[in-house]
Coordinates of C-alpha atoms in Angstrom, one line a residue:
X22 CA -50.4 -22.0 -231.5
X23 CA -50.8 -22.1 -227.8
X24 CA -50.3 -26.1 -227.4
X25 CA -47.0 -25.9 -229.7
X26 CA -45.9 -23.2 -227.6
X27 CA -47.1 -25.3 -224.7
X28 CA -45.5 -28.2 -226.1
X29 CA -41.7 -25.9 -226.8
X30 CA -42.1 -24.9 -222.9
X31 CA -42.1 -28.8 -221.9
X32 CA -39.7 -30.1 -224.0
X33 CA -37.5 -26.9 -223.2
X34 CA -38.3 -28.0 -219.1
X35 CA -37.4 -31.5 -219.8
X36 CA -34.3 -30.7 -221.6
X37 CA -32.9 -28.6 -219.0
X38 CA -34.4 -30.7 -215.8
X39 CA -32.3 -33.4 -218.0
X40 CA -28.9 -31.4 -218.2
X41 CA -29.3 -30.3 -214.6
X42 CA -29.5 -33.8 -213.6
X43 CA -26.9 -35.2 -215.1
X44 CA -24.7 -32.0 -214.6
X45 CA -25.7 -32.1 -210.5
X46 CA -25.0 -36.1 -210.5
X47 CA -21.4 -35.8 -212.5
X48 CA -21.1 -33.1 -209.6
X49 CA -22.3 -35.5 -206.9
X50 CA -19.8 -38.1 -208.1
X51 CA -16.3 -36.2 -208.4
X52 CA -16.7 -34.6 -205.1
X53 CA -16.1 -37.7 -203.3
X54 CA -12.9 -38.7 -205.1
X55 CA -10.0 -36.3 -203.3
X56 CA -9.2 -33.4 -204.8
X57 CA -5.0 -33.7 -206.1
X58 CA -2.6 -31.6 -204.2
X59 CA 0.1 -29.6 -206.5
X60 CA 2.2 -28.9 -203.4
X61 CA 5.8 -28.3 -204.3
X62 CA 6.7 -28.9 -200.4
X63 CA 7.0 -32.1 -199.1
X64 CA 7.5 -33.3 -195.0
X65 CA 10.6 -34.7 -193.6
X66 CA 11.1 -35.5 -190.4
X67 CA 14.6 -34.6 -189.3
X68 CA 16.1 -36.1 -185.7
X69 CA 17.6 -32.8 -183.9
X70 CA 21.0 -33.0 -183.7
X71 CA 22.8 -32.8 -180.8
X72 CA 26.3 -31.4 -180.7
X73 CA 28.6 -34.0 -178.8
X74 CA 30.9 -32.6 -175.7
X75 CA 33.8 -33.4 -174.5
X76 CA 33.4 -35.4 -170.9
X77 CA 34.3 -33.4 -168.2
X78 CA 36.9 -33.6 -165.8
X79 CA 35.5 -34.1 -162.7
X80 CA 36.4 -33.8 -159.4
X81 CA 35.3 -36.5 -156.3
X82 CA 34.1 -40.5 -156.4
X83 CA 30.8 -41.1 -158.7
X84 CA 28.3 -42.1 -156.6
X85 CA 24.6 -42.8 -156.8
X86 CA 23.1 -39.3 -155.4
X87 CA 20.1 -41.4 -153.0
X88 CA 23.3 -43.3 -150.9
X89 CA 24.5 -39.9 -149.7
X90 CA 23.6 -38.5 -146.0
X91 CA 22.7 -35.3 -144.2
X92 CA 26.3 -33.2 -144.5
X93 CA 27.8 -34.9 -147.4
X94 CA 28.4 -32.7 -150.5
X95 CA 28.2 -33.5 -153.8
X96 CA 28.9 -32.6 -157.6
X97 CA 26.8 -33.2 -160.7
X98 CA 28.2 -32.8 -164.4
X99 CA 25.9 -33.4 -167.6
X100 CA 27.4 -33.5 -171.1
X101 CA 26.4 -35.2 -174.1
X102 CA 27.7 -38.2 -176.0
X103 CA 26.7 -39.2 -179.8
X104 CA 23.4 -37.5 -179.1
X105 CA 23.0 -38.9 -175.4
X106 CA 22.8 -37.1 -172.2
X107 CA 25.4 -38.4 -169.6
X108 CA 24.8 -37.4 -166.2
X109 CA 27.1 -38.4 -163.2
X110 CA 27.4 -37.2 -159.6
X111 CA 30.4 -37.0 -157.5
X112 CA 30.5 -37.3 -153.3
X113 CA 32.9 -34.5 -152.8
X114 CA 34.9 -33.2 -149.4
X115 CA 32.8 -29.9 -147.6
X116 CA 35.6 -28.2 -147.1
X117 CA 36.5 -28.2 -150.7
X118 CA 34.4 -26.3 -154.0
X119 CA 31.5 -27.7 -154.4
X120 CA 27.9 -27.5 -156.1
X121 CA 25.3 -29.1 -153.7
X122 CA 25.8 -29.5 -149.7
X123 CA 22.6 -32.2 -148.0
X124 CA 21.4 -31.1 -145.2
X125 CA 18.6 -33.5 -144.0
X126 CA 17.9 -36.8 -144.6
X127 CA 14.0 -38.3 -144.5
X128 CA 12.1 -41.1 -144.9
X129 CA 8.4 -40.1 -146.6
X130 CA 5.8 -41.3 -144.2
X131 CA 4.1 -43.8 -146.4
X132 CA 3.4 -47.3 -144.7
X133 CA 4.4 -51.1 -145.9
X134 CA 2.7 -51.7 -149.4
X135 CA 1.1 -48.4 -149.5
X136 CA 1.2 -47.5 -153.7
X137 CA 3.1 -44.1 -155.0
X138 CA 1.3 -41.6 -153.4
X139 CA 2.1 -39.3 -157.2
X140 CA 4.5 -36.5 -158.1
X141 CA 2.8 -33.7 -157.0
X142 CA 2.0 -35.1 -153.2
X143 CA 6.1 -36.2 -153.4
X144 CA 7.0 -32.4 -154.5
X145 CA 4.4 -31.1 -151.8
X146 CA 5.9 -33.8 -149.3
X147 CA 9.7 -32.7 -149.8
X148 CA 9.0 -28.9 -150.6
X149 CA 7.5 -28.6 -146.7
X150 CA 10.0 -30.8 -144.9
X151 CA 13.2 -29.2 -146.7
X152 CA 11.9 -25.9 -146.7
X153 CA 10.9 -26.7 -142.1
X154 CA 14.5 -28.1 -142.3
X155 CA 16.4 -25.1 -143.6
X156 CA 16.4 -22.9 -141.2
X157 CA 17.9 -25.2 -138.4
X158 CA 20.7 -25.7 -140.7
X159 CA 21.6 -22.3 -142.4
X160 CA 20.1 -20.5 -139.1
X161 CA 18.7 -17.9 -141.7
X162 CA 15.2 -18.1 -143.2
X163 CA 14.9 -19.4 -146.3
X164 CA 13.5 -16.0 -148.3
X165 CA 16.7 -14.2 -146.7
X166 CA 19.2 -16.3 -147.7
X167 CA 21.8 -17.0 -150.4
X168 CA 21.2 -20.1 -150.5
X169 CA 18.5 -22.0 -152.8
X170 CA 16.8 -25.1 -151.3
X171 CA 16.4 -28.4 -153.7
X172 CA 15.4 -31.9 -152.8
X173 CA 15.9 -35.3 -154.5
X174 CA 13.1 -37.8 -154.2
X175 CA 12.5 -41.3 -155.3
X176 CA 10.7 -42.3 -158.7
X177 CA 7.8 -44.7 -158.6
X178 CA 9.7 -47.4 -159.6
X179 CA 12.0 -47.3 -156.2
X180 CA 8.9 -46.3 -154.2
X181 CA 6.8 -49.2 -154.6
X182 CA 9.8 -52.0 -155.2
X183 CA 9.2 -54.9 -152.9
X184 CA 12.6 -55.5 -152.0
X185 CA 14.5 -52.1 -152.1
X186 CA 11.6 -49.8 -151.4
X187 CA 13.8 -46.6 -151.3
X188 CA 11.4 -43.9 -149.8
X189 CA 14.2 -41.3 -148.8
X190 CA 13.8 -37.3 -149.7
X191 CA 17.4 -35.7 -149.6
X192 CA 17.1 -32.0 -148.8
X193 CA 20.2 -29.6 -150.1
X194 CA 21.6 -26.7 -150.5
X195 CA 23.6 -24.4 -153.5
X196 CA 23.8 -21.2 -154.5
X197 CA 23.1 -20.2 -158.3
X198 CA 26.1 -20.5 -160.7
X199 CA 28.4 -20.7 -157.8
X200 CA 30.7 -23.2 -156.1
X201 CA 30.4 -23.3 -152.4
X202 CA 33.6 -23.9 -150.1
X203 CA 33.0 -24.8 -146.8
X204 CA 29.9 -25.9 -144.7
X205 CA 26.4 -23.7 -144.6
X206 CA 25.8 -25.3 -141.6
X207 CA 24.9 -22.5 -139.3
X208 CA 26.5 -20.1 -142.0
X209 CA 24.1 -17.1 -141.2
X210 CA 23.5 -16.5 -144.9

């Protein structure tokens, strides 16, 4: 009697080593094939829409905004046109409403061939000289006055071009959500 038992015990160990095998290997097999997604949602990409506006009627000769000097005054006007942004600027008379006045005029330090010196040493660059500027024009400190101080500077492109090489930083003047009439040289305010 013990062998046969002996014997059921083996052949119950092989069966079930056997099953386990080919159970674990059937496992093994499907769990590299991707499991199917029953998603009801699919993507879309959708291009934002943007509404079209009317152009504006603006006021003054379009110019391009880096050919302006110290004391010229100037408009700017955005809108947008089958989903593309128009932007224009107009040289406008001082004594007239306008948006921006300049007030200084300078040429960033950078030698013959020297490469784009990068955004933030152009920021850093304008933000001091405008900001040493301002007070000489307004004849108010800057964190007393109405005013706001902005600069334009040159991209990389203009920077570095071999022939036009436009290095110029135009310091100017507005005041927040208001049209300005008049000069803020020496303006006290």
């Amino acid at each position: 009697m013990p062998f046969s038992n002996k014997k059921t015990e083996v052949l119950a160990l092989l069966f079930t080593s056997t099953f386990l095998l080919i159970g674990c290997s059937k496992t093994a097999e499907n769990s590299s094939e991707p499991a199917p997604i029953n998603s009801t949602t699919s993507a879309v990409e959708v291009k934002p829409t943007v509404t079209t506006q009317s152009t504006p009627d603006w006021i003054g000769e379009v110019v391009n905004v880096h050919n302006l000097a110290a004391g010229d005054c100037f408009n700017h006007y955005s809108w947008t046109n089958d989903e593309r942004l128009v932007e224009i600027d107009t040289k406008v008379s001082c004594e007239g409403p306008h948006q921006h006045e300049i007030f200084s005029r300078i040429e960033h330090p950078a030698g013959p061939g020297a490469p784009w010196p990068g955004d933030q040493e152009m920021q850093a660059f304008a933000t001091s000289v405008c900001y040493d500027e301002f007070l000489d024009f307004v004849e108010e400190i800057y964190e007393l006055s109405k005013f706001k101080l902005s600069f334009l500077t040159p991209n990389r492109t203009n920077f570095e071009d071999p022939k036009a090489r436009f290095r110029g930083i135009h310091c100017y003047v507005y005041v927040q959500g208001e049209e300005l009439i008049g000069t803020a040289r020496g303006s006290k305010e």
